[in-house]
Amino acid sequence: MTSAQLDRADKASWVAVYSASAVAIGHVAVHTLRAVTFPFPLDYGEGPLLGQARALALGQSIYRADLGDYPFTIANYPPLYPALLALAAKAFGLSCVTARSITLAAVIACASLVAALVYTVTRDRRASFVGGVLFLASPYVVFWASLARVDFVALAFALGAL
């Protein structure tokens, strides 16, 4: 192949990569925004986290001294996510939308940090873009990004530490 043919093939392959990336980002955006704006719980774990955030916002402890007393839930995660949610709830109100918005912000931070890590290793902007998009396009990320869960906030801090 000639140099011109290789250049055209390279450009065509990057057009395909960018097109597939646009489709993947669109899919994640539509799925996540539909879930973020849904006003009711989508997962059992969202309710206890909202309850913990409410308790923290009211200055109460989320840890029970007596586990044999109502309510029969436990705080099984560190209090960072409920504390963030309690702070956001003071500004925007306590709701599933607020909780899922925190998760969405953490997902965007995770994708950006993955891209930054790839760029740090490769010094290639295209590779870092692909790394961030591949993170977003992962089926696990697409599913979990739409729920009010602690996972992506924790992952964002872990990626930020790297």
Coordinates of N, CA, C and O in Angstrom, one line a residue:
M1 N 0.8 -1.2 0.0 CA 0.0 0.0 0.0 C 0.9 1.2 0.0 O 1.9 1.3 0.6
T2 N 0.4 2.2 -0.6 CA 1.1 3.5 -0.7 C 0.9 4.3 0.6 O -0.1 4.0 1.4
S3 N 1.6 5.3 0.8 CA 1.5 6.2 1.9 C 0.1 6.9 2.0 O -0.5 7.0 3.0
A4 N -0.3 7.3 0.8 CA -1.6 8.0 0.7 C -2.8 7.0 1.1 O -3.7 7.4 1.7
Q5 N -2.6 5.7 0.6 CA -3.7 4.8 1.0 C -3.7 4.5 2.5 O -4.7 4.3 3.1
L6 N -2.5 4.4 3.1 CA -2.4 4.2 4.5 C -3.0 5.3 5.3 O -3.7 5.1 6.3
D7 N -2.8 6.6 4.8 CA -3.4 7.7 5.4 C -4.9 7.7 5.4 O -5.6 8.0 6.3
R8 N -5.4 7.3 4.2 CA -6.9 7.3 4.0 C -7.5 6.2 4.9 O -8.5 6.3 5.5
A9 N -6.8 5.0 5.0 CA -7.2 3.9 5.9 C -7.2 4.3 7.3 O -8.1 4.0 8.1
D10 N -6.1 5.1 7.7 CA -6.0 5.5 9.1 C -7.2 6.5 9.4 O -7.8 6.4 10.4
K11 N -7.4 7.4 8.5 CA -8.5 8.4 8.7 C -9.9 7.7 8.8 O -10.7 8.0 9.6
A12 N -10.1 6.7 7.9 CA -11.3 6.0 7.9 C -11.5 5.2 9.2 O -12.6 5.2 9.7
S13 N -10.5 4.6 9.7 CA -10.6 3.9 10.9 C -10.9 4.8 12.1 O -11.7 4.4 13.0
W14 N -10.3 6.0 12.1 CA -10.6 6.9 13.2 C -12.0 7.5 13.1 O -12.7 7.8 14.1
V15 N -12.5 7.7 11.9 CA -13.9 8.1 11.7 C -14.8 7.0 12.3 O -15.8 7.3 12.9
A16 N -14.5 5.7 12.0 CA -15.3 4.6 12.6 C -15.2 4.6 14.1 O -16.2 4.4 14.8
V17 N -14.0 4.9 14.7 CA -13.9 4.9 16.1 C -14.7 6.0 16.7 O -15.4 5.9 17.7
Y18 N -14.6 7.2 16.1 CA -15.3 8.4 16.6 C -16.8 8.2 16.5 O -17.6 8.6 17.3
S19 N -17.3 7.6 15.4 CA -18.7 7.3 15.2 C -19.2 6.3 16.2 O -20.3 6.5 16.8
A20 N -18.5 5.2 16.4 CA -18.9 4.3 17.5 C -18.9 4.9 18.9 O -19.7 4.6 19.7
S21 N -17.9 5.8 19.1 CA -17.8 6.5 20.4 C -19.1 7.4 20.6 O -19.6 7.4 21.7
A22 N -19.5 8.0 19.5 CA -20.6 8.9 19.6 C -21.9 8.1 19.9 O -22.7 8.5 20.8
V23 N -22.0 6.9 19.3 CA -23.1 6.0 19.6 C -23.1 5.6 21.0 O -24.1 5.5 21.7
A24 N -21.9 5.1 21.5 CA -21.8 4.6 22.9 C -22.1 5.7 23.9 O -22.9 5.5 24.8
I25 N -21.6 6.9 23.7 CA -21.9 8.0 24.6 C -23.3 8.4 24.5 O -24.0 8.7 25.6
G26 N -23.9 8.4 23.4 CA -25.4 8.6 23.3 C -26.2 7.6 24.0 O -27.2 8.0 24.7
H27 N -25.8 6.4 23.9 CA -26.5 5.3 24.6 C -26.5 5.5 26.1 O -27.5 5.4 26.8
V28 N -25.3 5.7 26.6 CA -25.1 5.9 28.0 C -25.9 7.2 28.5 O -26.5 7.1 29.5
A29 N -25.8 8.2 27.7 CA -26.5 9.5 28.1 C -28.0 9.3 28.2 O -28.6 9.7 29.1
V30 N -28.6 8.6 27.1 CA -30.0 8.4 27.1 C -30.4 7.5 28.3 O -31.4 7.8 29.0
H31 N -29.7 6.4 28.5 CA -30.1 5.5 29.5 C -30.0 6.1 30.9 O -30.9 6.0 31.7
T32 N -28.9 6.8 31.1 CA -28.6 7.4 32.4 C -29.6 8.6 32.7 O -30.1 8.7 33.8
L33 N -29.8 9.5 31.7 CA -30.7 10.6 32.0 C -32.1 10.2 32.2 O -32.8 10.8 32.9
R34 N -32.5 9.1 31.5 CA -33.9 8.6 31.8 C -34.0 8.1 33.2 O -35.0 8.3 33.9
A35 N -33.0 7.5 33.7 CA -33.0 6.9 35.0 C -32.9 8.1 36.1 O -33.5 8.0 37.1
V36 N -32.0 9.0 35.8 CA -31.8 10.1 36.7 C -33.0 10.9 37.0 O -33.3 11.3 38.1
T37 N -33.8 11.1 36.0 CA -35.0 11.9 36.1 C -36.2 11.1 36.6 O -37.3 11.6 36.8
F38 N -36.1 9.8 36.7 CA -37.2 8.9 37.2 C -37.3 9.1 38.7 O -36.3 9.0 39.5
P39 N -38.5 9.6 39.2 CA -38.5 10.0 40.6 C -38.7 8.9 41.7 O -38.7 9.2 42.9
F40 N -38.7 7.7 41.3 CA -38.9 6.6 42.3 C -37.7 5.7 42.3 O -36.9 5.6 41.3
P41 N -37.5 4.9 43.4 CA -36.3 4.0 43.5 C -36.3 3.0 42.4 O -37.3 2.4 42.0
L42 N -35.1 2.7 41.8 CA -34.9 1.7 40.8 C -34.2 0.5 41.4 O -34.1 -0.5 40.7
D43 N -33.7 0.6 42.6 CA -32.9 -0.4 43.2 C -33.2 -0.3 44.7 O -33.3 0.7 45.3
Y44 N -33.2 -1.5 45.4 CA -33.4 -1.5 46.8 C -32.4 -0.7 47.6 O -32.8 0.0 48.6
G45 N -31.2 -0.6 47.2 CA -30.2 0.1 47.9 C -30.3 1.6 48.0 O -29.7 2.3 48.8
E46 N -31.1 2.1 47.1 CA -31.3 3.6 47.0 C -32.0 4.1 48.2 O -31.7 5.1 48.8
G47 N -33.0 3.4 48.7 CA -33.8 3.9 49.8 C -33.0 4.0 51.1 O -33.1 5.0 51.7
P48 N -32.3 2.9 51.5 CA -31.5 3.1 52.7 C -30.5 4.2 52.6 O -30.2 4.9 53.6
L49 N -29.9 4.4 51.4 CA -28.9 5.5 51.3 C -29.6 6.9 51.4 O -29.0 7.8 52.1
L50 N -30.8 7.0 50.9 CA -31.5 8.3 51.1 C -31.9 8.5 52.5 O -31.9 9.6 53.0
G51 N -32.3 7.4 53.2 CA -32.6 7.5 54.6 C -31.4 7.9 55.4 O -31.5 8.7 56.4
Q52 N -30.2 7.4 55.1 CA -29.0 7.7 55.8 C -28.7 9.2 55.6 O -28.2 9.9 56.5
A53 N -28.8 9.7 54.3 CA -28.6 11.1 54.0 C -29.5 12.0 54.8 O -29.1 13.0 55.3
R54 N -30.8 11.6 54.9 CA -31.8 12.3 55.6 C -31.3 12.4 57.1 O -31.4 13.5 57.7
A55 N -30.9 11.3 57.7 CA -30.5 11.3 59.1 C -29.3 12.2 59.3 O -29.2 13.0 60.2
L56 N -28.3 12.1 58.4 CA -27.1 13.0 58.5 C -27.5 14.5 58.3 O -27.0 15.3 59.0
A57 N -28.4 14.8 57.4 CA -28.9 16.2 57.3 C -29.6 16.7 58.5 O -29.5 17.9 58.8
L58 N -30.2 15.8 59.3 CA -30.9 16.2 60.5 C -29.9 16.1 61.7 O -30.4 16.4 62.8
G59 N -28.7 15.8 61.5 CA -27.7 15.7 62.6 C -27.8 14.5 63.4 O -27.2 14.4 64.5
Q60 N -28.4 13.4 62.8 CA -28.5 12.2 63.5 C -27.4 11.2 63.1 O -26.8 11.4 62.0
S61 N -27.2 10.2 63.8 CA -26.2 9.2 63.5 C -26.8 8.2 62.5 O -28.0 7.8 62.6
I62 N -26.0 7.6 61.6 CA -26.5 6.6 60.7 C -26.2 5.2 61.3 O -26.6 4.2 60.7
Y63 N -25.5 5.2 62.4 CA -25.1 3.9 63.0 C -25.9 3.6 64.2 O -26.1 4.5 65.1
R64 N -26.5 2.5 64.3 CA -27.5 2.1 65.4 C -26.7 1.5 66.5 O -25.8 0.7 66.4
A65 N -27.0 1.9 67.8 CA -26.4 1.4 69.0 C -27.0 0.0 69.3 O -26.4 -0.9 69.7
D66 N -28.3 -0.2 68.9 CA -29.0 -1.4 69.2 C -29.6 -1.9 67.8 O -30.5 -1.3 67.3
L67 N -29.1 -3.0 67.3 CA -29.5 -3.6 66.0 C -30.9 -4.3 66.1 O -31.5 -4.6 65.1
G68 N -31.4 -4.5 67.3 CA -32.7 -5.2 67.5 C -33.8 -4.2 67.6 O -35.0 -4.6 67.8
D69 N -33.6 -2.9 67.2 CA -34.6 -1.9 67.3 C -34.9 -1.4 65.9 O -34.0 -1.4 65.0
Y70 N -36.1 -1.0 65.7 CA -36.6 -0.5 64.3 C -35.9 0.8 64.0 O -35.6 1.6 65.0
P71 N -35.5 1.2 62.8 CA -35.6 0.4 61.6 C -34.5 -0.6 61.5 O -33.4 -0.4 62.0
F72 N -34.8 -1.7 60.9 CA -33.9 -2.9 60.8 C -33.0 -2.8 59.6 O -32.9 -3.6 58.8
T73 N -32.3 -1.6 59.5 CA -31.3 -1.5 58.4 C -30.0 -1.1 59.1 O -29.9 -0.6 60.2
I74 N -28.9 -1.4 58.4 CA -27.6 -1.0 58.9 C -26.9 -0.1 57.8 O -27.2 -0.2 56.6
A75 N -26.0 0.7 58.3 CA -25.2 1.5 57.4 C -24.0 0.6 57.0 O -23.0 0.5 57.8
N76 N -24.0 0.0 55.9 CA -22.9 -1.0 55.5 C -21.9 -0.4 54.6 O -21.0 -1.1 54.2
Y77 N -21.9 0.9 54.4 CA -20.8 1.6 53.7 C -20.3 2.8 54.5 O -21.0 3.3 55.4
P78 N -19.1 3.2 54.3 CA -18.6 4.4 54.9 C -19.6 5.6 54.6 O -20.2 5.6 53.6
P79 N -19.6 6.6 55.5 CA -20.6 7.7 55.3 C -20.3 8.7 54.3 O -21.0 9.7 54.2
L80 N -19.3 8.6 53.4 CA -19.0 9.6 52.4 C -20.2 9.9 51.5 O -20.6 11.1 51.3
Y81 N -20.7 8.9 50.8 CA -21.8 9.1 49.9 C -23.0 9.7 50.5 O -23.6 10.7 50.1
P82 N -23.5 9.1 51.7 CA -24.6 9.8 52.3 C -24.3 11.2 52.8 O -25.2 12.1 52.8
A83 N -23.1 11.5 53.2 CA -22.7 12.9 53.6 C -22.8 13.8 52.3 O -23.3 14.9 52.4
L84 N -22.2 13.3 51.2 CA -22.3 14.1 50.0 C -23.8 14.4 49.6 O -24.2 15.5 49.2
L85 N -24.6 13.3 49.7 CA -26.0 13.4 49.4 C -26.7 14.4 50.4 O -27.6 15.1 50.0
A86 N -26.4 14.3 51.6 CA -27.0 15.2 52.6 C -26.6 16.7 52.3 O -27.5 17.6 52.4
L87 N -25.4 17.0 51.9 CA -25.0 18.3 51.5 C -25.8 18.7 50.2 O -26.3 19.9 50.2
A88 N -25.9 17.9 49.3 CA -26.6 18.2 48.0 C -28.1 18.4 48.3 O -28.8 19.2 47.7
A89 N -28.6 17.6 49.3 CA -30.0 17.7 49.6 C -30.4 19.0 50.2 O -31.5 19.5 50.0
K90 N -29.4 19.6 50.9 CA -29.7 20.9 51.5 C -29.9 22.0 50.4 O -30.6 22.9 50.6
A91 N -29.2 21.8 49.3 CA -29.3 22.7 48.2 C -30.4 22.4 47.2 O -31.0 23.3 46.7
F92 N -30.6 21.1 46.9 CA -31.5 20.7 45.8 C -32.7 19.9 46.3 O -33.5 19.6 45.5
G93 N -32.7 19.5 47.6 CA -33.8 18.7 48.1 C -33.4 17.2 48.0 O -32.6 16.8 47.2
L94 N -33.9 16.5 49.0 CA -33.5 15.0 49.1 C -34.5 14.3 48.1 O -35.7 14.2 48.4
S95 N -33.9 13.7 47.1 CA -34.7 12.9 46.1 C -33.8 11.9 45.4 O -32.6 12.0 45.5
C96 N -34.4 11.0 44.7 CA -33.7 10.1 43.9 C -32.9 10.8 42.8 O -31.8 10.4 42.4
V97 N -33.5 11.9 42.3 CA -32.8 12.7 41.2 C -31.5 13.3 41.7 O -30.5 13.2 41.1
T98 N -31.5 13.8 42.9 CA -30.3 14.4 43.5 C -29.3 13.3 43.7 O -28.1 13.5 43.4
A99 N -29.7 12.2 44.3 CA -28.8 11.1 44.5 C -28.2 10.5 43.3 O -27.0 10.3 43.2
R100 N -29.0 10.3 42.2 CA -28.5 9.8 41.0 C -27.6 10.8 40.2 O -26.7 10.4 39.5
S101 N -27.9 12.1 40.5 CA -27.0 13.1 39.9 C -25.6 13.1 40.4 O -24.6 13.3 39.7
I102 N -25.5 12.8 41.7 CA -24.2 12.6 42.3 C -23.4 11.4 41.7 O -22.3 11.5 41.3
T103 N -24.2 10.3 41.5 CA -23.6 9.2 40.8 C -23.1 9.5 39.4 O -22.1 9.1 39.0
L104 N -24.0 10.3 38.7 CA -23.7 10.6 37.3 C -22.4 11.5 37.3 O -21.5 11.3 36.4
A105 N -22.3 12.4 38.2 CA -21.1 13.3 38.3 C -19.9 12.4 38.6 O -18.8 12.6 38.0
A106 N -20.0 11.4 39.4 CA -18.9 10.5 39.7 C -18.5 9.7 38.5 O -17.3 9.4 38.3
V107 N -19.5 9.3 37.7 CA -19.2 8.5 36.5 C -18.4 9.3 35.5 O -17.5 8.9 34.9
I108 N -18.9 10.6 35.3 CA -18.1 11.5 34.4 C -16.7 11.7 34.9 O -15.7 11.7 34.2
A109 N -16.6 11.8 36.3 CA -15.2 12.0 36.8 C -14.4 10.7 36.6 O -13.2 10.8 36.3
C110 N -15.0 9.6 36.7 CA -14.3 8.3 36.5 C -13.8 8.2 35.1 O -12.6 7.9 34.8
A111 N -14.7 8.5 34.1 CA -14.3 8.5 32.7 C -13.2 9.4 32.4 O -12.2 9.1 31.7
S112 N -13.3 10.6 33.0 CA -12.2 11.6 32.8 C -10.9 11.2 33.4 O -9.8 11.4 32.8
L113 N -11.0 10.6 34.6 CA -9.7 10.1 35.2 C -9.1 8.9 34.5 O -7.9 8.8 34.4
V114 N -10.0 8.0 33.9 CA -9.4 6.9 33.1 C -8.7 7.5 31.9 O -7.6 7.1 31.5
A115 N -9.3 8.5 31.2 CA -8.7 9.1 30.1 C -7.4 9.8 30.5 O -6.4 9.7 29.8
A116 N -7.4 10.5 31.6 CA -6.1 11.1 32.1 C -5.0 10.1 32.4 O -3.9 10.3 32.1
L117 N -5.4 8.9 33.0 CA -4.4 7.9 33.3 C -3.9 7.3 32.0 O -2.6 7.1 31.9
V118 N -4.7 7.1 31.0 CA -4.2 6.6 29.7 C -3.3 7.6 29.0 O -2.3 7.3 28.5
Y119 N -3.7 8.9 29.1 CA -2.9 9.9 28.5 C -1.5 10.0 29.2 O -0.5 10.2 28.6
T120 N -1.5 9.9 30.5 CA -0.3 9.9 31.3 C 0.7 8.8 30.9 O 1.9 9.0 30.8
V121 N 0.1 7.6 30.6 CA 1.0 6.5 30.2 C 1.4 6.6 28.7 O 2.5 6.3 28.4
T122 N 0.5 7.0 27.9 CA 0.7 6.9 26.4 C 1.1 8.2 25.8 O 1.7 8.2 24.7
R123 N 0.7 9.3 26.4 CA 0.9 10.7 25.8 C 0.2 10.7 24.4 O 0.6 11.4 23.5
D124 N -0.9 10.0 24.3 CA -1.7 9.9 23.0 C -3.1 10.4 23.4 O -3.8 9.7 24.1
R125 N -3.5 11.5 22.8 CA -4.9 12.0 23.1 C -6.0 11.1 22.5 O -7.0 10.9 23.2
R126 N -5.7 10.5 21.4 CA -6.7 9.5 20.9 C -6.9 8.3 21.7 O -8.0 7.9 22.0
A127 N -5.8 7.8 22.2 CA -5.9 6.6 23.1 C -6.6 7.0 24.4 O -7.4 6.2 24.9
S128 N -6.3 8.2 24.9 CA -7.0 8.5 26.2 C -8.5 8.7 25.9 O -9.3 8.3 26.8
F129 N -8.9 9.3 24.8 CA -10.3 9.4 24.5 C -11.0 8.1 24.4 O -12.0 7.8 25.0
V130 N -10.3 7.1 23.7 CA -10.9 5.8 23.6 C -11.0 5.1 24.9 O -11.9 4.4 25.2
G131 N -10.0 5.3 25.8 CA -10.0 4.7 27.1 C -11.2 5.2 27.9 O -11.9 4.5 28.6
G132 N -11.4 6.5 27.9 CA -12.6 7.1 28.6 C -13.9 6.6 28.0 O -14.8 6.3 28.8
V133 N -14.0 6.5 26.7 CA -15.2 6.1 26.1 C -15.5 4.6 26.4 O -16.6 4.2 26.6
L134 N -14.4 3.8 26.3 CA -14.6 2.4 26.6 C -15.0 2.2 28.1 O -15.8 1.3 28.4
F135 N -14.6 3.0 29.0 CA -15.1 2.9 30.3 C -16.6 3.2 30.4 O -17.4 2.5 30.9
L136 N -17.0 4.3 29.7 CA -18.4 4.7 29.7 C -19.3 3.6 29.0 O -20.4 3.4 29.4
A137 N -18.7 3.0 28.0 CA -19.5 2.0 27.2 C -19.6 0.6 27.8 O -20.4 -0.2 27.3
S138 N -18.9 0.4 28.9 CA -18.9 -0.9 29.6 C -20.4 -1.1 30.1 O -21.0 -0.3 30.7
P139 N -20.9 -2.3 29.8 CA -22.3 -2.6 30.2 C -22.5 -2.4 31.7 O -23.5 -2.0 32.2
Y140 N -21.5 -2.7 32.5 CA -21.6 -2.6 34.0 C -21.7 -1.1 34.3 O -22.5 -0.7 35.2
V141 N -21.0 -0.2 33.7 CA -21.1 1.2 33.9 C -22.4 1.7 33.4 O -23.1 2.5 34.2
V142 N -22.9 1.3 32.3 CA -24.2 1.7 31.8 C -25.3 1.4 32.8 O -26.2 2.2 33.1
F143 N -25.2 0.2 33.4 CA -26.3 -0.2 34.3 C -26.2 0.5 35.6 O -27.1 1.1 36.1
W144 N -25.0 0.5 36.2 CA -24.8 1.0 37.6 C -24.8 2.6 37.6 O -25.0 3.2 38.7
A145 N -24.5 3.2 36.5 CA -24.4 4.7 36.5 C -25.8 5.3 36.7 O -25.9 6.5 37.1
S146 N -26.8 4.5 36.5 CA -28.2 5.1 36.6 C -28.8 4.9 38.0 O -29.9 5.3 38.2
L147 N -28.0 4.4 38.9 CA -28.5 4.1 40.3 C -27.8 5.0 41.3 O -26.7 5.3 41.1
A148 N -28.5 5.3 42.4 CA -27.9 6.0 43.5 C -27.2 5.0 44.4 O -27.7 4.4 45.2
R149 N -25.9 4.8 44.1 CA -25.1 3.9 44.8 C -23.7 4.5 45.1 O -23.3 5.4 44.5
V150 N -23.0 3.9 46.0 CA -21.7 4.4 46.5 C -20.6 4.1 45.5 O -19.5 4.6 45.6
D151 N -20.8 3.1 44.6 CA -19.7 2.5 43.9 C -18.8 3.5 43.1 O -17.6 3.5 43.1
F152 N -19.5 4.4 42.3 CA -18.7 5.3 41.4 C -18.1 6.4 42.2 O -17.0 6.9 41.7
V153 N -18.6 6.8 43.3 CA -18.0 7.8 44.1 C -16.7 7.2 44.6 O -15.6 7.9 44.6
A154 N -16.7 6.0 45.1 CA -15.5 5.3 45.6 C -14.5 5.1 44.5 O -13.3 5.3 44.7
L155 N -15.0 4.7 43.3 CA -14.1 4.5 42.2 C -13.5 5.8 41.8 O -12.3 5.8 41.4
A156 N -14.2 6.9 41.8 CA -13.6 8.2 41.4 C -12.5 8.6 42.3 O -11.5 9.1 41.9
F157 N -12.7 8.4 43.6 CA -11.6 8.7 44.6 C -10.4 7.7 44.4 O -9.3 8.2 44.5
A158 N -10.7 6.5 44.1 CA -9.6 5.5 43.9 C -8.8 5.9 42.6 O -7.6 5.9 42.6
L159 N -9.5 6.2 41.5 CA -8.8 6.6 40.3 C -8.1 8.0 40.5 O -7.0 8.2 39.9
G160 N -8.7 8.9 41.2 CA -8.0 10.1 41.5 C -6.7 9.9 42.3 O -5.8 10.7 42.1
A161 N -6.7 8.9 43.1 CA -5.5 8.6 43.9 C -4.4 8.1 43.0 O -3.2 8.3 43.3
L162 N -4.8 7.4 41.9 CA -3.8 6.9 41.0 C -3.2 8.0 40.2 O -2.0 8.0 39.8

